[in-house]
Coordinates of C-alpha atoms and ligand atoms in Angstrom, one line a residue:
M105 CA 0.4 -0.1 0.2
T106 CA 1.1 3.4 -0.7
L107 CA 1.5 5.8 2.3
L108 CA -1.6 7.6 1.3
E109 CA -3.7 4.6 1.3
E110 CA -2.2 3.6 4.1
E111 CA -3.4 6.9 6.4
T112 CA -6.8 6.5 4.5
R113 CA -7.1 3.5 6.1
H114 CA -5.9 4.2 9.1
S115 CA -7.6 7.2 9.6
L116 CA -11.2 5.4 8.5
M117 CA -10.5 3.1 11.3
I118 CA -9.9 5.3 13.9
E119 CA -13.2 6.9 12.9
G120 CA -14.9 3.0 13.5
N121 CA -15.1 2.5 9.6
I122 CA -13.1 -0.2 8.5
V123 CA -12.5 -1.5 5.3
S124 CA -9.6 -4.8 4.0
K125 CA -6.3 -3.0 1.9
Q126 CA -8.3 -5.0 -1.4
E127 CA -11.5 -3.1 -1.1
L128 CA -9.8 0.5 0.0
R129 CA -7.8 -0.1 -3.0
K130 CA -11.0 -0.9 -5.5
I131 CA -12.4 1.6 -4.2
I132 CA -10.1 4.5 -5.1
G133 CA -9.2 2.4 -8.3
E134 CA -12.1 3.1 -9.5
G135 CA -12.7 6.5 -8.5
V136 CA -16.7 5.7 -7.4
A137 CA -17.8 4.2 -4.3
S138 CA -21.9 3.8 -3.7
R139 CA -22.1 2.3 -0.1
H140 CA -21.9 5.6 1.8
S141 CA -18.3 3.6 4.2
A142 CA -17.0 3.1 0.6
Q143 CA -18.2 7.4 -0.2
E144 CA -16.0 8.5 2.7
V145 CA -12.9 6.3 2.1
L146 CA -12.8 7.9 -1.1
A147 CA -13.5 11.4 -0.2
Y148 CA -10.7 11.0 3.0
F149 CA -8.8 9.7 -0.2
E150 CA -9.3 12.7 -2.4
A151 CA -9.6 15.9 0.3
A152 CA -5.7 14.3 1.4
V153 CA -4.4 14.3 -2.3
S154 CA -5.6 17.5 -3.0
A155 CA -4.2 19.2 0.8
Y156 CA -0.5 17.3 0.3
E157 CA -0.6 18.6 -3.1
L158 CA -0.8 22.1 -1.6
A159 CA 1.4 21.7 1.7
F160 CA 4.3 20.5 -0.7
Q161 CA 4.1 23.5 -3.1
Q162 CA 4.2 25.5 0.0
Y163 CA 7.1 23.5 0.5
K164 CA 9.1 24.4 -2.3
E165 CA 8.4 27.6 -2.1
N166 CA 9.1 27.8 1.2
D167 CA 6.1 29.2 2.4
F168 CA 3.8 27.4 4.2
Q169 CA 0.5 29.2 5.4
L170 CA -3.1 27.9 6.3
T171 CA -6.1 29.8 6.2
K172 CA -9.5 29.4 7.8
P173 CA -10.8 28.8 4.0
F174 CA -9.2 25.9 3.6
V175 CA -9.4 24.3 6.7
R176 CA -13.5 24.6 5.4
Q177 CA -12.8 23.4 2.3
V178 CA -10.9 20.4 4.1
H179 CA -14.1 19.8 5.2
A180 CA -15.9 19.9 2.3
L181 CA -13.4 17.8 -0.1
M182 CA -14.2 15.4 3.2
F183 CA -17.8 14.7 2.4
R184 CA -18.2 15.6 -1.3
G185 CA -20.1 12.8 -2.8
V186 CA -21.0 10.9 0.7
D187 CA -24.6 10.5 0.5
H188 CA -26.9 11.0 3.5
F189 CA -24.3 13.3 5.5
A190 CA -26.6 15.7 7.2
Y191 CA -24.9 18.6 7.9
E192 CA -23.5 21.2 4.6
P193 CA -19.7 20.3 3.8
G194 CA -17.4 23.3 5.5
A195 CA -20.1 24.7 7.3
W196 CA -19.1 25.2 10.9
R197 CA -21.5 23.4 13.6
N198 CA -24.3 25.6 14.7
G199 CA -24.6 24.1 18.2
P200 CA -22.4 22.5 21.7
I201 CA -20.8 19.3 20.2
K202 CA -19.5 15.4 22.7
I203 CA -16.0 15.2 21.6
A204 CA -16.4 10.9 22.0
Q205 CA -14.3 9.6 24.2
A206 CA -13.0 12.9 26.0
R207 CA -13.6 14.3 29.1
V208 CA -13.3 17.6 28.0
E209 CA -15.7 19.9 26.6
A210 CA -15.0 21.3 23.2
P211 CA -15.9 24.9 23.3
P212 CA -19.1 26.5 22.2
H213 CA -20.1 26.7 18.5
H214 CA -20.2 30.7 18.6
K215 CA -16.9 31.1 19.5
V216 CA -15.4 28.2 16.6
E217 CA -14.3 31.0 13.9
K218 CA -12.2 33.1 16.1
L219 CA -10.5 30.1 17.9
I220 CA -9.6 28.7 14.1
E221 CA -8.8 32.4 13.3
S222 CA -6.4 32.9 16.2
L223 CA -5.0 28.9 15.6
V224 CA -4.3 29.3 12.1
K225 CA -2.6 32.8 12.7
T226 CA -0.3 31.1 15.7
A227 CA 0.8 28.1 12.9
N228 CA 1.8 30.3 10.3
Q229 CA 3.8 32.5 13.0
S230 CA 4.8 29.9 14.7
A231 CA 8.8 29.1 14.6
A232 CA 8.6 25.4 16.5
N233 CA 9.9 22.7 15.0
P234 CA 7.1 21.0 12.0
I235 CA 6.8 18.1 14.6
R236 CA 5.9 20.5 18.0
K237 CA 4.1 22.4 15.4
A238 CA 1.8 19.5 14.1
A239 CA 1.3 18.2 17.9
V240 CA -0.1 21.4 19.3
F241 CA -2.0 22.4 16.3
H242 CA -3.5 18.8 16.2
S243 CA -4.4 18.7 20.0
I244 CA -6.0 22.6 19.7
F245 CA -8.4 21.5 16.4
E246 CA -9.6 18.9 18.2
Q247 CA -10.6 20.1 21.1
I248 CA -11.8 22.7 18.9
H249 CA -13.8 20.6 17.3
P250 CA -15.3 23.2 14.9
F251 CA -17.9 20.7 12.6
P252 CA -20.6 18.8 13.6
D253 CA -18.6 15.3 12.1
G254 CA -15.5 14.2 10.5
N255 CA -13.3 16.0 13.2
G256 CA -11.0 13.8 13.8
R257 CA -10.7 13.2 9.8
V258 CA -9.7 16.8 9.1
G259 CA -8.0 17.0 12.6
R260 CA -5.3 14.4 10.9
I261 CA -5.3 15.6 6.8
L262 CA -4.2 18.9 8.6
L263 CA -1.6 17.1 11.2
N264 CA 0.2 15.8 7.8
Y265 CA -0.3 18.7 6.3
I266 CA 1.8 20.6 8.6
L267 CA 4.6 17.9 8.0
I268 CA 4.8 17.7 4.2
A269 CA 4.7 21.5 3.8
H270 CA 7.6 21.5 6.0
G271 CA 9.4 18.6 3.8
L272 CA 8.5 15.4 6.2
P273 CA 5.8 12.2 4.8
N274 CA 2.8 12.3 6.1
I275 CA 1.8 9.7 8.6
A276 CA -0.7 7.3 9.4
I277 CA -1.9 7.1 12.8
K278 CA -2.7 3.5 13.5
G279 CA -6.1 2.9 14.2
L280 CA -5.5 -0.7 15.6
E281 CA -6.8 -1.1 19.0
T282 CA -3.9 -0.6 21.4
E283 CA -2.4 2.8 19.0
K284 CA -5.7 3.9 19.1
N285 CA -5.6 4.6 22.4
E286 CA -2.5 5.3 22.7
Y287 CA -3.5 8.8 20.5
F288 CA -6.7 9.3 22.6
S289 CA -4.5 9.4 25.7
A290 CA -1.8 11.7 24.2
L291 CA -4.8 14.1 22.9
E292 CA -6.1 13.6 26.3
S293 CA -3.1 14.7 28.2
S294 CA -3.1 17.9 27.0
D295 CA -6.3 18.3 27.3
A296 CA -6.0 20.5 30.7
Y297 CA -3.3 22.5 29.0
V298 CA -5.6 23.1 25.6
S299 CA -8.4 24.0 27.7
E300 CA -6.5 27.0 29.1
V301 CA -4.9 28.1 25.9
L302 CA -9.0 28.3 24.6
R303 CA -10.2 30.1 27.7
G304 CA -7.0 32.7 26.8
V305 CA -5.2 31.6 29.6
K306 CA -2.6 30.9 28.1
R307 CA -0.8 31.0 24.6
W308 CA 0.3 28.3 22.7
T309 CA 3.6 30.0 21.3
R310 CA 4.7 29.6 24.7
A311 CA 3.9 25.7 25.6
Q312 CA 6.0 23.3 27.1
N313 CA 7.4 20.7 26.2
K314 CA 5.1 18.0 28.2
P315 CA 1.5 18.3 27.6
F316 CA 1.9 17.4 24.0
V317 CA 5.6 15.4 24.0
G318 CA 2.7 12.1 24.0
L319 CA 2.0 13.2 20.7
E320 CA 4.8 14.5 19.8
N321 CA 6.1 10.8 20.4
L322 CA 3.8 9.4 18.7
I323 CA 4.2 11.4 15.2
C324 CA 8.0 10.6 15.4
K325 CA 7.2 6.6 15.9
N326 CA 4.8 7.4 12.7
L327 CA 7.4 9.5 11.0
A328 CA 10.1 6.1 10.9
I329 CA 8.0 4.1 9.6
S330 CA 6.9 6.5 7.0
L331 CA 10.3 6.7 6.2
D332 CA 10.8 3.5 6.3
T333 CA 7.9 3.2 3.3
V334 CA 10.1 6.2 1.6
I335 CA 13.2 4.2 1.6
C336 CA 11.9 0.6 0.7
T337 CA 10.0 2.0 -2.4
R338 CA 12.3 4.1 -3.6
F339 CA 14.7 1.2 -3.2
V340 CA 12.4 -1.3 -5.6
D341 CA 11.8 1.6 -8.0
S342 CA 15.1 1.4 -8.5
G343 CA 14.9 -2.5 -9.1
S344 CA 16.0 -4.4 -6.3
V345 CA 13.3 -6.9 -5.1
L346 CA 12.8 -6.7 -1.0
Q347 CA 13.3 -10.4 1.0
P348 CA 11.4 -11.7 3.8
L349 CA 12.7 -11.2 7.0
D350 CA 13.1 -15.0 7.4
E351 CA 15.5 -15.3 4.3
V352 CA 17.0 -12.0 4.8
A353 CA 17.8 -13.2 8.5
K354 CA 19.4 -16.7 6.8
H355 CA 21.6 -15.1 4.4
I356 CA 23.2 -12.9 6.9
K357 CA 23.0 -16.5 9.7
M358 CA 20.8 -14.5 12.4
S359 CA 18.0 -15.5 14.3
Y360 CA 14.6 -14.4 13.0
Q361 CA 13.5 -12.8 16.3
S362 CA 16.7 -11.1 16.7
L363 CA 16.3 -9.2 13.2
R364 CA 12.9 -9.0 14.1
T365 CA 13.8 -6.6 17.2
A366 CA 15.9 -5.0 15.5
C367 CA 13.1 -3.9 12.9
S368 CA 11.1 -2.8 15.8
Q369 CA 13.9 -1.0 16.9
K370 CA 14.7 1.1 14.0
K371 CA 17.8 -0.3 13.2
V372 CA 16.9 -2.1 10.1
I373 CA 14.6 -0.6 7.6
S374 CA 12.1 -2.7 6.3
M375 CA 8.5 -2.5 5.3
K376 CA 4.9 -4.3 5.5
I377 CA 3.9 -6.1 2.9
G378 CA 0.8 -8.2 2.4
G379 CA 1.3 -8.6 6.1
R380 CA 5.2 -9.6 5.9
L381 CA 7.8 -7.6 6.8
L382 CA 10.4 -7.2 4.0
T383 CA 13.8 -6.0 3.6
H384 CA 16.8 -6.6 1.9
P385 CA 20.8 -6.8 3.0
V386 CA 21.8 -3.5 1.9
L387 CA 19.1 -1.8 4.0
L388 CA 20.6 -3.6 7.2
K389 CA 22.7 -0.9 9.9
K390 CA 25.0 -3.5 11.9
P391 CA 21.4 -5.0 13.6
T392 CA 23.9 -6.9 16.2
T393 CA 25.4 -4.0 17.8
Ligands
ATP11 N1 -9.5 13.8 25.2 C1 -9.5 13.9 23.5 N2 -9.4 15.3 23.3 C2 -9.9 16.3 22.3 N3 -9.9 15.6 21.0 C3 -9.7 14.1 21.3 C4 -9.3 13.6 22.7 N4 -9.7 12.1 22.3 C5 -9.9 11.9 20.7 N5 -9.9 13.2 20.1 C6 -10.5 13.4 18.9 O1 -11.7 13.7 18.8 C7 -12.0 12.3 17.3 C8 -13.3 11.7 18.1 O2 -14.0 12.3 18.2 P1 -15.4 12.8 17.1 O3 -15.8 10.7 16.7 O4 -17.0 13.2 18.3 O5 -15.3 13.0 15.9 P2 -15.7 13.6 15.0 O6 -16.3 14.5 14.7 O7 -17.0 12.5 14.7 O8 -14.8 13.4 13.8 P3 -14.8 11.6 12.8 O9 -15.6 11.6 12.0 O10 -13.5 11.9 11.8 O11 -14.1 10.6 13.3 C9 -10.9 11.4 17.8 O12 -10.6 11.3 16.1 C10 -9.6 12.4 17.9 O13 -9.1 12.8 16.8
MG12 MG1 -17.9 11.1 13.0

């Protein structure tokens, strides 16, 4: 799967929309979807493609910029062609909202527009490193919960937008149970701080590392996975064949288990294809040391 397909599958999984890799490829390949859940998959993918093209353009021009209309546009694209969407695509919520599984309360709807305005302005002016910027932006965006639905998905696209606009690859925050819980607790650990930011008690540019460190670490972990995929794909594109881990282990006279551990410790560059980890002897960085 490409990075973008992987991201789409997991972002939808976090939201509870589970599609197999085969199904996802078919939906994206055909570019049409009849079922509601498939329409959401296609719309997410297309919204991400369009947002990341712009982000990459900004990276090339060294001109990172998020705007309020752009945030609304991502939401509109996210629901383009999605039947039965009960709201106006791209429109802010017009009433209170509960953030699923969170204890913190989202601010009242009449504050949404101003809060988003201030969030994008601060993001544009911030000199924070891109991982910090993406983590803080995402945490604040999620607590504002500006739309009646789709806040998780739009927020994850905007997180990746920030990474790409700063020259990094997009990440797929995993929707599998353990990783999803890790993501939710990372957001929860910044809830109290973000509440104060939203009430105007604190400014996020002065944020200490602590409230956001969980989400920053999660971004870093997933960036390492994305970079492995970028490297492996480039390797395959230039004509080399990746090999299953057990074969490589035999080749270098190492136990399969040790090599697997080395992969998870990021001492070896590898990529999962068809449920199997693949690598190549050339990609090994002395896993035993
Ligand atoms: N403690 C928390 N604080 C802030 N945001 C959180 C917290 N826990 C989860 N979230 C965010 O809220 C999202 C889920 O909330 P909810 O289901 O209300 O969103 P939504 O508007 O339906 O978005 P989507 O339809 O994309 O899931 C998660 O995907 C996550 O991004
Ligand atoms: Mg939802």
